[in-house]
mmCIF file of C-alpha atoms and ligand atoms in Angstrom:
data_model
loop_
_atom_site.group_PDB
_atom_site.id
_atom_site.type_symbol
_atom_site.label_atom_id
_atom_site.label_comp_id
_atom_site.label_asym_id
_atom_site.label_seq_id
_atom_site.Cartn_x
_atom_site.Cartn_y
_atom_site.Cartn_z
ATOM 1 C CA MET A 1 105.277 102.654 102.617
ATOM 2 C CA ARG A 2 103.670 104.200 99.656
ATOM 3 C CA SER A 3 106.661 105.988 98.204
ATOM 4 C CA SER A 4 108.986 103.037 97.766
ATOM 5 C CA LYS A 5 108.103 101.880 94.215
ATOM 6 C CA PRO A 6 111.012 101.868 91.776
ATOM 7 C CA HIS A 7 111.412 105.050 89.964
ATOM 8 C CA ALA A 8 110.121 104.090 86.502
ATOM 9 C CA THR A 9 109.123 107.632 85.670
ATOM 10 C CA SER A 10 111.392 110.604 85.360
ATOM 11 C CA ARG A 11 112.363 112.403 88.479
ATOM 12 C CA TYR A 12 115.156 114.428 86.917
ATOM 13 C CA LEU A 13 114.492 115.425 83.398
ATOM 14 C CA ALA A 14 112.616 118.751 82.935
ATOM 15 C CA GLY A 15 109.216 119.723 81.903
ATOM 16 C CA ASP A 16 106.728 117.941 84.053
ATOM 17 C CA GLY A 17 104.813 121.237 84.844
ATOM 18 C CA GLY A 18 105.565 121.387 88.494
ATOM 19 C CA SER A 19 104.318 118.058 89.522
ATOM 20 C CA THR A 20 107.233 117.432 91.819
ATOM 21 C CA PRO A 21 106.836 114.153 93.623
ATOM 22 C CA ALA A 22 104.785 114.779 96.809
ATOM 23 C CA VAL A 23 107.072 112.591 98.836
ATOM 24 C CA HIS A 24 106.966 114.198 102.101
ATOM 25 C CA ARG A 25 104.880 116.979 103.109
ATOM 26 C CA GLY A 26 106.443 117.728 106.407
ATOM 27 C CA ALA A 27 109.642 117.388 104.459
ATOM 28 C CA GLY A 28 112.617 118.636 106.419
ATOM 29 C CA LEU A 29 112.805 116.248 109.326
ATOM 30 C CA ALA A 30 111.770 113.212 107.457
ATOM 31 C CA ASP A 31 114.399 113.787 104.897
ATOM 32 C CA GLU A 32 117.088 114.543 107.435
ATOM 33 C CA VAL A 33 116.373 111.263 109.356
ATOM 34 C CA TYR A 34 116.410 109.355 106.097
ATOM 35 C CA GLU A 35 119.727 110.889 105.130
ATOM 36 C CA ALA A 36 121.217 110.175 108.509
ATOM 37 C CA ILE A 37 120.402 106.530 108.392
ATOM 38 C CA PHE A 38 121.367 106.240 104.661
ATOM 39 C CA ALA A 39 124.743 107.639 105.553
ATOM 40 C CA ARG A 40 125.232 105.101 108.378
ATOM 41 C CA LEU A 41 124.382 102.312 106.073
ATOM 42 C CA MET A 42 126.707 103.469 103.275
ATOM 43 C CA ALA A 43 129.510 104.175 105.611
ATOM 44 C CA LEU A 44 129.154 100.659 107.211
ATOM 45 C CA LYS A 45 128.493 102.237 110.555
ATOM 46 C CA ILE A 46 125.531 99.880 110.368
ATOM 47 C CA PRO A 47 127.249 96.879 108.799
ATOM 48 C CA PRO A 48 125.615 94.587 106.286
ATOM 49 C CA GLY A 49 123.322 92.119 108.052
ATOM 50 C CA ALA A 50 123.229 94.029 111.321
ATOM 51 C CA ARG A 51 120.001 94.402 113.276
ATOM 52 C CA ILE A 52 118.589 97.879 113.224
ATOM 53 C CA THR A 53 116.545 98.848 116.370
ATOM 54 C CA VAL A 54 114.134 101.716 116.110
ATOM 55 C CA ASP A 55 114.709 102.554 119.829
ATOM 56 C CA ASN A 56 118.442 102.830 119.306
ATOM 57 C CA LEU A 57 117.806 105.212 116.425
ATOM 58 C CA VAL A 58 115.298 107.190 118.448
ATOM 59 C CA ARG A 59 118.085 107.828 121.039
ATOM 60 C CA GLU A 60 120.895 108.464 118.545
ATOM 61 C CA LEU A 61 119.040 110.827 116.352
ATOM 62 C CA ASP A 62 116.889 112.277 119.073
ATOM 63 C CA VAL A 63 113.625 112.123 117.103
ATOM 64 C CA SER A 64 110.387 110.169 117.577
ATOM 65 C CA GLN A 65 109.614 106.708 116.040
ATOM 66 C CA THR A 66 107.543 107.997 113.228
ATOM 67 C CA PRO A 67 110.141 109.520 110.909
ATOM 68 C CA ILE A 68 112.575 106.651 111.626
ATOM 69 C CA ARG A 69 109.968 104.122 110.671
ATOM 70 C CA GLU A 70 109.224 106.111 107.537
ATOM 71 C CA ALA A 71 112.909 106.255 106.621
ATOM 72 C CA LEU A 72 113.329 102.541 107.198
ATOM 73 C CA GLY A 73 110.427 101.900 104.807
ATOM 74 C CA ARG A 74 112.020 104.067 102.202
ATOM 75 C CA LEU A 75 115.376 102.221 102.656
ATOM 76 C CA GLU A 76 113.615 98.985 102.311
ATOM 77 C CA GLY A 77 112.174 100.085 98.996
ATOM 78 C CA GLU A 78 115.738 100.901 98.049
ATOM 79 C CA GLY A 79 117.008 97.487 98.959
ATOM 80 C CA LEU A 80 119.276 98.742 101.811
ATOM 81 C CA VAL A 81 117.136 97.546 104.655
ATOM 82 C CA VAL A 82 115.300 94.271 105.044
ATOM 83 C CA LYS A 83 112.213 93.773 107.255
ATOM 84 C CA THR A 84 111.735 90.273 108.627
ATOM 85 C CA HIS A 85 108.463 89.211 110.270
ATOM 86 C CA LEU A 86 108.878 89.101 114.103
ATOM 87 C CA VAL A 87 112.427 90.123 113.859
ATOM 88 C CA GLY A 88 112.202 93.678 112.614
ATOM 89 C CA TYR A 89 114.638 95.633 110.554
ATOM 90 C CA SER A 90 118.220 94.811 109.607
ATOM 91 C CA ALA A 91 120.679 96.163 107.022
ATOM 92 C CA ALA A 92 120.560 94.294 103.765
ATOM 93 C CA PRO A 93 123.205 91.493 103.726
ATOM 94 C CA GLN A 94 126.323 92.045 101.737
ATOM 95 C CA ILE A 95 126.225 90.732 98.095
ATOM 96 C CA THR A 96 128.201 87.612 97.303
ATOM 97 C CA ARG A 97 131.068 87.664 94.955
ATOM 98 C CA ALA A 98 129.054 85.481 92.491
ATOM 99 C CA ARG A 99 126.182 88.085 92.631
ATOM 100 C CA PHE A 100 128.717 90.889 92.156
ATOM 101 C CA GLU A 101 130.049 89.304 89.008
ATOM 102 C CA GLU A 102 126.554 88.754 87.737
ATOM 103 C CA LEU A 103 125.669 92.346 88.393
ATOM 104 C CA TYR A 104 128.676 93.630 86.371
ATOM 105 C CA ASP A 105 127.931 91.116 83.580
ATOM 106 C CA LEU A 106 124.415 92.439 83.428
ATOM 107 C CA ARG A 107 125.513 95.993 83.397
ATOM 108 C CA LEU A 108 128.141 95.416 80.816
ATOM 109 C CA LEU A 109 125.572 93.813 78.579
ATOM 110 C CA LEU A 110 123.168 96.629 78.861
ATOM 111 C CA GLU A 111 124.761 99.950 79.819
ATOM 112 C CA PRO A 112 127.325 100.534 76.987
ATOM 113 C CA GLU A 113 124.643 99.845 74.460
ATOM 114 C CA MET A 114 122.261 102.330 76.237
ATOM 115 C CA ALA A 115 124.942 104.861 76.475
ATOM 116 C CA GLY A 116 125.412 104.680 72.789
ATOM 117 C CA ARG A 117 121.760 105.304 72.177
ATOM 118 C CA ALA A 118 121.610 108.052 74.651
ATOM 119 C CA ALA A 119 124.499 109.771 72.781
ATOM 120 C CA SER A 120 122.633 109.626 69.467
ATOM 121 C CA SER A 121 119.518 111.066 70.992
ATOM 122 C CA ILE A 122 120.487 113.357 73.789
ATOM 123 C CA THR A 123 118.913 116.863 73.908
ATOM 124 C CA GLU A 124 120.679 119.870 75.190
ATOM 125 C CA PRO A 125 118.523 120.194 78.306
ATOM 126 C CA ALA A 126 119.043 116.447 78.971
ATOM 127 C CA LEU A 127 122.872 116.897 78.609
ATOM 128 C CA GLN A 128 122.748 119.745 81.029
ATOM 129 C CA ALA A 129 120.753 117.612 83.603
ATOM 130 C CA LEU A 130 123.127 114.770 83.108
ATOM 131 C CA THR A 131 126.126 117.051 83.544
ATOM 132 C CA ALA A 132 124.644 118.408 86.901
ATOM 133 C CA ALA A 133 124.070 114.629 87.920
ATOM 134 C CA ALA A 134 127.486 113.475 87.088
ATOM 135 C CA GLY A 135 128.724 114.202 90.584
ATOM 136 C CA VAL A 136 131.693 116.151 89.365
ATOM 137 C CA ASN A 137 130.694 118.997 91.736
ATOM 138 C CA LEU A 138 131.513 116.576 94.605
ATOM 139 C CA ARG A 139 135.186 116.508 93.625
ATOM 140 C CA GLY A 140 137.664 117.825 96.255
ATOM 141 C CA GLY A 141 136.594 121.186 97.543
ATOM 142 C CA GLY A 142 138.169 120.497 100.949
ATOM 143 C CA LYS A 143 135.056 118.582 101.969
ATOM 144 C CA ASP A 144 135.384 115.503 104.172
ATOM 145 C CA GLU A 145 135.920 112.464 101.918
ATOM 146 C CA ARG A 146 134.031 110.283 104.188
ATOM 147 C CA ALA A 147 130.995 112.638 104.144
ATOM 148 C CA ARG A 148 131.040 112.682 100.301
ATOM 149 C CA TYR A 149 131.044 108.956 99.818
ATOM 150 C CA PRO A 150 127.343 108.338 100.635
ATOM 151 C CA GLN A 151 126.454 111.336 98.470
ATOM 152 C CA PHE A 152 128.441 110.018 95.594
ATOM 153 C CA ALA A 153 126.803 106.672 95.840
ATOM 154 C CA ARG A 154 123.463 108.246 95.387
ATOM 155 C CA GLN A 155 124.750 110.531 92.660
ATOM 156 C CA ASP A 156 126.209 107.658 90.779
ATOM 157 C CA ALA A 157 122.863 105.803 90.890
ATOM 158 C CA ILE A 158 121.060 108.946 89.546
ATOM 159 C CA PHE A 159 123.703 109.471 86.740
ATOM 160 C CA HIS A 160 123.522 105.901 85.449
ATOM 161 C CA ASP A 161 119.664 105.848 85.717
ATOM 162 C CA MET A 162 119.450 109.070 83.770
ATOM 163 C CA ILE A 163 121.597 107.604 80.956
ATOM 164 C CA LEU A 164 119.226 104.651 80.815
ATOM 165 C CA GLU A 165 116.237 107.009 80.752
ATOM 166 C CA ILE A 166 117.795 108.985 77.949
ATOM 167 C CA GLY A 167 118.648 105.666 76.150
ATOM 168 C CA GLY A 168 114.942 105.127 75.867
ATOM 169 C CA ASN A 169 114.318 101.512 76.946
ATOM 170 C CA GLY A 170 112.022 101.522 80.008
ATOM 171 C CA LEU A 171 112.372 97.789 80.603
ATOM 172 C CA VAL A 172 116.069 97.883 80.733
ATOM 173 C CA ARG A 173 115.972 100.784 83.049
ATOM 174 C CA GLU A 174 113.518 99.145 85.436
ATOM 175 C CA THR A 175 115.477 95.896 85.308
ATOM 176 C CA LEU A 176 118.541 97.553 86.511
ATOM 177 C CA ALA A 177 116.828 99.879 88.938
ATOM 178 C CA HIS A 178 115.357 96.719 90.680
ATOM 179 C CA GLN A 179 118.999 95.592 91.360
ATOM 180 C CA HIS A 180 119.715 98.579 93.455
ATOM 181 C CA THR A 181 123.303 98.116 92.129
ATOM 182 C CA HIS A 182 124.924 101.226 93.241
ATOM 183 C CA PHE A 183 123.921 101.028 96.986
ATOM 184 C CA HIS A 184 125.162 97.422 97.086
ATOM 185 C CA ILE A 185 128.409 97.931 95.452
ATOM 186 C CA PHE A 186 129.308 101.080 97.320
ATOM 187 C CA ARG A 187 129.039 99.235 100.518
ATOM 188 C CA LEU A 188 131.804 96.981 99.455
ATOM 189 C CA MET A 189 134.447 99.400 99.851
ATOM 190 C CA PHE A 190 134.632 102.732 101.709
ATOM 191 C CA HIS A 191 137.292 104.465 99.763
ATOM 192 C CA ALA A 192 137.898 108.001 98.525
ATOM 193 C CA LEU A 193 139.841 106.521 95.441
ATOM 194 C CA VAL A 194 136.513 105.024 94.253
ATOM 195 C CA THR A 195 135.007 108.432 94.050
ATOM 196 C CA GLU A 196 137.829 110.362 92.381
ATOM 197 C CA GLU A 197 138.519 107.759 89.628
ATOM 198 C CA ALA A 198 134.872 107.290 88.987
ATOM 199 C CA LEU A 199 134.503 111.039 88.469
ATOM 200 C CA ASP A 200 137.174 111.061 85.804
ATOM 201 C CA GLU A 201 135.300 108.296 84.051
ATOM 202 C CA HIS A 202 132.043 110.226 84.310
ATOM 203 C CA GLU A 203 133.690 113.162 82.710
ATOM 204 C CA ALA A 204 134.819 110.995 79.837
ATOM 205 C CA LEU A 205 131.208 109.861 79.371
ATOM 206 C CA LEU A 206 129.986 113.432 79.477
ATOM 207 C CA ALA A 207 132.516 114.384 76.748
ATOM 208 C CA ALA A 208 131.183 111.634 74.553
ATOM 209 C CA PHE A 209 127.554 112.688 75.103
ATOM 210 C CA ALA A 210 128.368 116.307 74.462
ATOM 211 C CA ALA A 211 129.987 115.269 71.106
ATOM 212 C CA ARG A 212 127.069 113.020 70.317
ATOM 213 C CA ASP A 213 129.663 110.330 69.662
ATOM 214 C CA VAL A 214 127.930 106.945 69.815
ATOM 215 C CA ASP A 215 131.078 104.744 69.718
ATOM 216 C CA ALA A 216 132.880 106.975 72.245
ATOM 217 C CA ALA A 217 129.950 106.785 74.538
ATOM 218 C CA ARG A 218 129.769 102.981 74.309
ATOM 219 C CA HIS A 219 133.441 102.732 74.826
ATOM 220 C CA ALA A 220 133.484 105.086 77.850
ATOM 221 C CA MET A 221 130.694 103.279 79.473
ATOM 222 C CA ARG A 222 132.373 99.882 79.040
ATOM 223 C CA ALA A 223 135.689 101.195 80.369
ATOM 224 C CA HIS A 224 133.995 102.885 83.300
ATOM 225 C CA LEU A 225 132.057 99.652 84.292
ATOM 226 C CA GLU A 226 135.173 97.367 83.880
ATOM 227 C CA ARG A 227 137.367 99.734 86.015
ATOM 228 C CA SER A 228 134.644 99.990 88.557
ATOM 229 C CA ARG A 229 134.473 96.193 88.824
ATOM 230 C CA ASP A 230 138.229 96.043 89.108
ATOM 231 C CA ARG A 231 138.340 98.751 91.867
ATOM 232 C CA LEU A 232 135.626 96.920 93.911
ATOM 233 C CA SER A 233 136.423 93.209 93.498
ATOM 234 C CA PRO A 234 139.388 93.266 95.948
ATOM 235 C CA ALA A 235 136.777 93.801 98.667
ATOM 236 C CA PHE A 236 136.101 89.976 98.390
ATOM 237 C CA ASP A 237 139.765 89.104 99.075
ATOM 238 C CA GLN A 238 139.885 90.689 102.499
HETATM 239 ZN ZN1 LIG B 301 129.426 105.744 87.521
#
């Protein structure tokens, strides 16, 4: 799959003169199939480690093999699907508790500092883009919680990545992007509370960015990550 490289360049911030990523030309269907499989993975309808058979998906989604293979390739690039020689595709295994602790350690070392830097340098257009990406629009609105959850997982990944981009250290950003943190942690728990609380914390971050308050941004990011870790860690006790 050509399009599965980690997103080291900006896909969100303005001003690239219309060179929108030429991901899929026949767009519609390919994207729909991708979203359908993504949602099944995030909602644990395809549990971690489970085999994924192309033929089953062909039947379930009533499409040909081509968009399914393409979607699985994309998901492989995002760390949600693993392709094994002679076996085929399966959902990525659940992360271990040790790995989970390491991921949050890494994030806590890097993201508060980057949030502080972003607060000191953020431009008005970047602030607007970040506000749009914070997922706050996914709040309530009578929409089905379960339907919103996969959406929020993606939104959260974009929001945090965008802060790292504004923070301005490409290596930090790539390092965290390679962990596919968000998709892994969101599969730990399928819970509406995760979304609502995280949105409050995103709003606190946005307020700090809007005030260009470096200390408040650092503090808000640290608090958000610690609470996020505390919300999700009970998943390992079940
Ligand atoms: Zn978040």
